[in-house]
Short mmCIF file of C-alpha atoms in Angstrom, two decimals:
data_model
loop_
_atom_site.label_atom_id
_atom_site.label_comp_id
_atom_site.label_asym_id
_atom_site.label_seq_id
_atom_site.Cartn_x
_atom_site.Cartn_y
_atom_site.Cartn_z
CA UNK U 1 20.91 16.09 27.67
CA UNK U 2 19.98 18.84 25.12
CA UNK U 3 17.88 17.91 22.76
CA UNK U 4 19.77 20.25 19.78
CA UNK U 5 17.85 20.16 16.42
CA UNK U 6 18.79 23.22 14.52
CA UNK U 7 18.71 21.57 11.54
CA UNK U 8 15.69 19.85 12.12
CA UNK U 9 13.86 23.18 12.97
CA UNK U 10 14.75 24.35 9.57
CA UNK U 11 13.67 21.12 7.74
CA UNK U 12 10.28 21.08 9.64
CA UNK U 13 9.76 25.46 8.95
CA UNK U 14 10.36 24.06 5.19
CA UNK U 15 8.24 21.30 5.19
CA UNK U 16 5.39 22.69 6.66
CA UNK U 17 5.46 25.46 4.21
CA UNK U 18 6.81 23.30 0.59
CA UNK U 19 4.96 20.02 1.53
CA UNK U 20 6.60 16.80 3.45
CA UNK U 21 9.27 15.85 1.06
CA UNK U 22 8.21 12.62 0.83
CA UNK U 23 8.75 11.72 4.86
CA UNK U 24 6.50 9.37 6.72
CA UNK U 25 3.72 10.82 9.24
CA UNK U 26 5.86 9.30 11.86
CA UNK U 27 8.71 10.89 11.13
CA UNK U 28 6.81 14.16 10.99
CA UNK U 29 5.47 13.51 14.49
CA UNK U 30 8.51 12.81 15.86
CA UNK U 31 9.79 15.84 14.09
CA UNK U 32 7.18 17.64 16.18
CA UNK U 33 7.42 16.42 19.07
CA UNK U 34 11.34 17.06 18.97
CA UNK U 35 10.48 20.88 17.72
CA UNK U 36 7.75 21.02 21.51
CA UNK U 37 10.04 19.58 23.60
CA UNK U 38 12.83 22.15 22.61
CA UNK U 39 10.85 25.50 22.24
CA UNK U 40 9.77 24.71 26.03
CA UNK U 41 13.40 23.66 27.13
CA UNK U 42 14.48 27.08 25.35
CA UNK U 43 11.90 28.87 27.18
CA UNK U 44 13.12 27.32 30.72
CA UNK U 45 16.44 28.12 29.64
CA UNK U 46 15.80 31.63 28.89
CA UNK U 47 13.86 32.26 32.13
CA UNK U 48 16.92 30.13 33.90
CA UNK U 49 19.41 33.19 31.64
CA UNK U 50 17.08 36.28 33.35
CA UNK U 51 17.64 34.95 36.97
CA UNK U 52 21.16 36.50 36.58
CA UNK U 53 20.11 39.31 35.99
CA UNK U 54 18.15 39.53 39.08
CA UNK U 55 20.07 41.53 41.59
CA UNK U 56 19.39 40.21 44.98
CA UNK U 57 19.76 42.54 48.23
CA UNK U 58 18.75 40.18 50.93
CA UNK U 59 18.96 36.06 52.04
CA UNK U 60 15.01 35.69 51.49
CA UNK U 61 15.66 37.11 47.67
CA UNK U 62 18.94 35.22 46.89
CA UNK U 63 17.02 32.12 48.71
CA UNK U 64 14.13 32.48 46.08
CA UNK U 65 16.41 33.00 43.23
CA UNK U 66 17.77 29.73 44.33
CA UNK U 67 14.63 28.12 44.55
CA UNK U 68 13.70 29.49 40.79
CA UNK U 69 16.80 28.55 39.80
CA UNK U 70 16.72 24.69 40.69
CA UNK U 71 12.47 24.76 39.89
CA UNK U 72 13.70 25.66 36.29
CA UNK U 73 16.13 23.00 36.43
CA UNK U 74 13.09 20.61 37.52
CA UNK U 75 10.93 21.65 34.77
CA UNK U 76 13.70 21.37 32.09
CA UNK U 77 14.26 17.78 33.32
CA UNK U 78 10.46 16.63 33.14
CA UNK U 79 10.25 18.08 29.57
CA UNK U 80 12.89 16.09 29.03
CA UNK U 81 11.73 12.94 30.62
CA UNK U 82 8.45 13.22 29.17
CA UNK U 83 9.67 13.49 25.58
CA UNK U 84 11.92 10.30 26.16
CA UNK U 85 8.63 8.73 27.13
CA UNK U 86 6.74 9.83 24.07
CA UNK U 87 10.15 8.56 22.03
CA UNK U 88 9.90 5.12 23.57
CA UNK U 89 6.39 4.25 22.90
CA UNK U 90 6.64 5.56 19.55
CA UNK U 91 9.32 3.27 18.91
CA UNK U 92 7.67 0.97 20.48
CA UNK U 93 4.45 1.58 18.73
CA UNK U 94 6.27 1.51 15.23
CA UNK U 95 8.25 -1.93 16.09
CA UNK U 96 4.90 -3.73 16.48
CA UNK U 97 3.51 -2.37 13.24
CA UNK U 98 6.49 -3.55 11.79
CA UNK U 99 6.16 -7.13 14.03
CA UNK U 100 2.73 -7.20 12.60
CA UNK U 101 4.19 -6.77 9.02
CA UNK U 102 7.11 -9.44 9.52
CA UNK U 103 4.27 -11.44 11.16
CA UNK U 104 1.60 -11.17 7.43
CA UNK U 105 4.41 -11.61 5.64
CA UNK U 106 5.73 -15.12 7.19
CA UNK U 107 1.90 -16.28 6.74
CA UNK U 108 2.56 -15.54 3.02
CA UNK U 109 5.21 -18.04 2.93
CA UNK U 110 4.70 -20.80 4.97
CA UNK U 111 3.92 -23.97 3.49
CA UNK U 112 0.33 -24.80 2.86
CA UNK U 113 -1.36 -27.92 4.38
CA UNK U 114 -3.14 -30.79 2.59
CA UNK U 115 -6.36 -29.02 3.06
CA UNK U 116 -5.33 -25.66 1.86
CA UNK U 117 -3.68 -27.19 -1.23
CA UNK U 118 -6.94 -29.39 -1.70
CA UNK U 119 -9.03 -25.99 -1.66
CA UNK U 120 -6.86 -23.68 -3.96
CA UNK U 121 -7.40 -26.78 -6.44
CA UNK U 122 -10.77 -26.40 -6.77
CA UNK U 123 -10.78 -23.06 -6.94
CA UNK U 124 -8.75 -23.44 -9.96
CA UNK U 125 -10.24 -25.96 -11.10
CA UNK U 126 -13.88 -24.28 -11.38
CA UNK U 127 -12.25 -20.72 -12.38
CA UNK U 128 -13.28 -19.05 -9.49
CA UNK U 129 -10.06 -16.93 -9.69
CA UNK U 130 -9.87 -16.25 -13.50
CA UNK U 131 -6.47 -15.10 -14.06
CA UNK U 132 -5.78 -18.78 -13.09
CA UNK U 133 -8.39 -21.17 -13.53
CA UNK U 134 -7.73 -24.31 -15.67
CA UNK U 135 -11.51 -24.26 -16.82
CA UNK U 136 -11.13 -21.27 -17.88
CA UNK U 137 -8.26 -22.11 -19.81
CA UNK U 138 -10.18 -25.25 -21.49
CA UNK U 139 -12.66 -23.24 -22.67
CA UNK U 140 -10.86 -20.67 -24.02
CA UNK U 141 -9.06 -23.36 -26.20
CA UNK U 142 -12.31 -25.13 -26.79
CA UNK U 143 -13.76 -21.77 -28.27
CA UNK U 144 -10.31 -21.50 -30.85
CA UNK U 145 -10.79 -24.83 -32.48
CA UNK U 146 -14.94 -24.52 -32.24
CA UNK U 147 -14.05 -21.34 -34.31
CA UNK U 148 -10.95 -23.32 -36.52
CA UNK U 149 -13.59 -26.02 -37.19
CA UNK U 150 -16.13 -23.69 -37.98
CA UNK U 151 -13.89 -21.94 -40.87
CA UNK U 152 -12.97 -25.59 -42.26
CA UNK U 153 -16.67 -26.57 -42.79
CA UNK U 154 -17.22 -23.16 -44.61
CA UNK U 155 -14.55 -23.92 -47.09
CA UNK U 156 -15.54 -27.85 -47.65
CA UNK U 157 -19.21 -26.38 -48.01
CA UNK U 158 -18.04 -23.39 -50.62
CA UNK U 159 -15.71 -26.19 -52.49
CA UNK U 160 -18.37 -29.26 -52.23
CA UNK U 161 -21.07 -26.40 -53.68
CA UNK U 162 -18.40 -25.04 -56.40
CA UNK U 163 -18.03 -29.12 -57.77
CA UNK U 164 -21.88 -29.83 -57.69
CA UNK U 165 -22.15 -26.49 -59.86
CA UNK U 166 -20.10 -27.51 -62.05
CA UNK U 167 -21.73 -30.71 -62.60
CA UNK U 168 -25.12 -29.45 -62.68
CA UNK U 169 -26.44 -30.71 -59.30
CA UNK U 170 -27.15 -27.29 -58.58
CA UNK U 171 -28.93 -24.42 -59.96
CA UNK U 172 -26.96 -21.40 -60.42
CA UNK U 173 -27.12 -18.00 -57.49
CA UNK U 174 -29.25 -16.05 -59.58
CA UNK U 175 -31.68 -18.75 -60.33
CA UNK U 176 -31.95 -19.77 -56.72
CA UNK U 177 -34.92 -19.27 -54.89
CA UNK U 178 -34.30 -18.29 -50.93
CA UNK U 179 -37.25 -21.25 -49.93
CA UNK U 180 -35.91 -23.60 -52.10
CA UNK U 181 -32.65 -24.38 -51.19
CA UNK U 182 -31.53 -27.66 -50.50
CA UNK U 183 -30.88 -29.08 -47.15
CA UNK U 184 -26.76 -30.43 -46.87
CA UNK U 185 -26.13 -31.86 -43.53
CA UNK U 186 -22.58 -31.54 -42.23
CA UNK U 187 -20.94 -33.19 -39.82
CA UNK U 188 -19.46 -31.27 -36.83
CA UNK U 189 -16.93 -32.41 -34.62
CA UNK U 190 -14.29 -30.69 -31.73
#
């Protein structure tokens, strides 16, 4: 099993050194953990590439060339088997983040009971969330026509004062006095 990643020894040189293109911190680690596990398999297999180069006179030396030989072969294995171990529990790690996810998610949707229900109705009921609370609402509305209302009485009052000036009931602006204006009740209702 070689673990080749040419091309993924380029994208990591260029992503440490332009920023992560937009890939996930697990993907980087993996990334580096595929970029370890190859530099020392490269290094075992370079040491493994010298050994034939070794010129060997005697049984003892051609015995511990042998016994280089297969220790390189050992190493190159347990790099090997340890980076399959890091794989799996990364994958394993990342498929219960994404259980845990599936798992909020289905919360989200299930249906709510008679309690829940019962709660989220008062809440909306006394406003407590105010992007939907039907008091809220109310007395927004009750503010328009206390305002609507408001703007009615002013014009009855202007046009009922206009008549009784015109009659006579009342004395002219200029010749009104600030204290002595009459009282006119008015009758208010939303």
């Amino acid at each position: 099993m070689n673990l080749s990643i040419n091309q993924s020894n380029i994208f990591s040189a260029l992503s440490r050194q332009f920023g992560a293109f937009g890939t996930s911190k697990s993907a980087q680690d993996k990334m580096e953990r595929q970029q370890k596990a190859q530099n020392q398999i490269d290094f075992l297999e370079n040491q493994k590439a010298n050994l034939k180069n070794m010129e060997c006179d005697s049984l003892e030396e051609i015995a511990r060339k042998l016994e280089m030989f297969h220790s390189y072969e050992d190493q190159i294995a347990e790099v090997k088997k340890a980076y399959n171990n890091e794989q799996m529990g990364h994958v394993l790690d990342e498929a219960m983040e994404q259980g845990e996810k599936i798992a909020e998610a289905t919360e989200k949707t299930e249906p709510k009971t008679p309690e829940e229900r019962k709660k989220e109705m008062a809440e909306e009921a006394l406003g407590l969330d105010e992007s939907k609370g039907a008091l809220t609402e109310s007395l927004e509305e009750m503010e328009e026509a206390v305002s609507e209302a408001m703007e009615e009485v002013e014009e009855e009052i202007l046009e009922q004062s206009a008549k009784e000036l015109q009659e006579g009931n009342l004395m002219p602006v200029e010749e009104m006095d600030a204290g002595k204006l009459p009282y006119m009740p008015f009758d208010m209702r939303v």
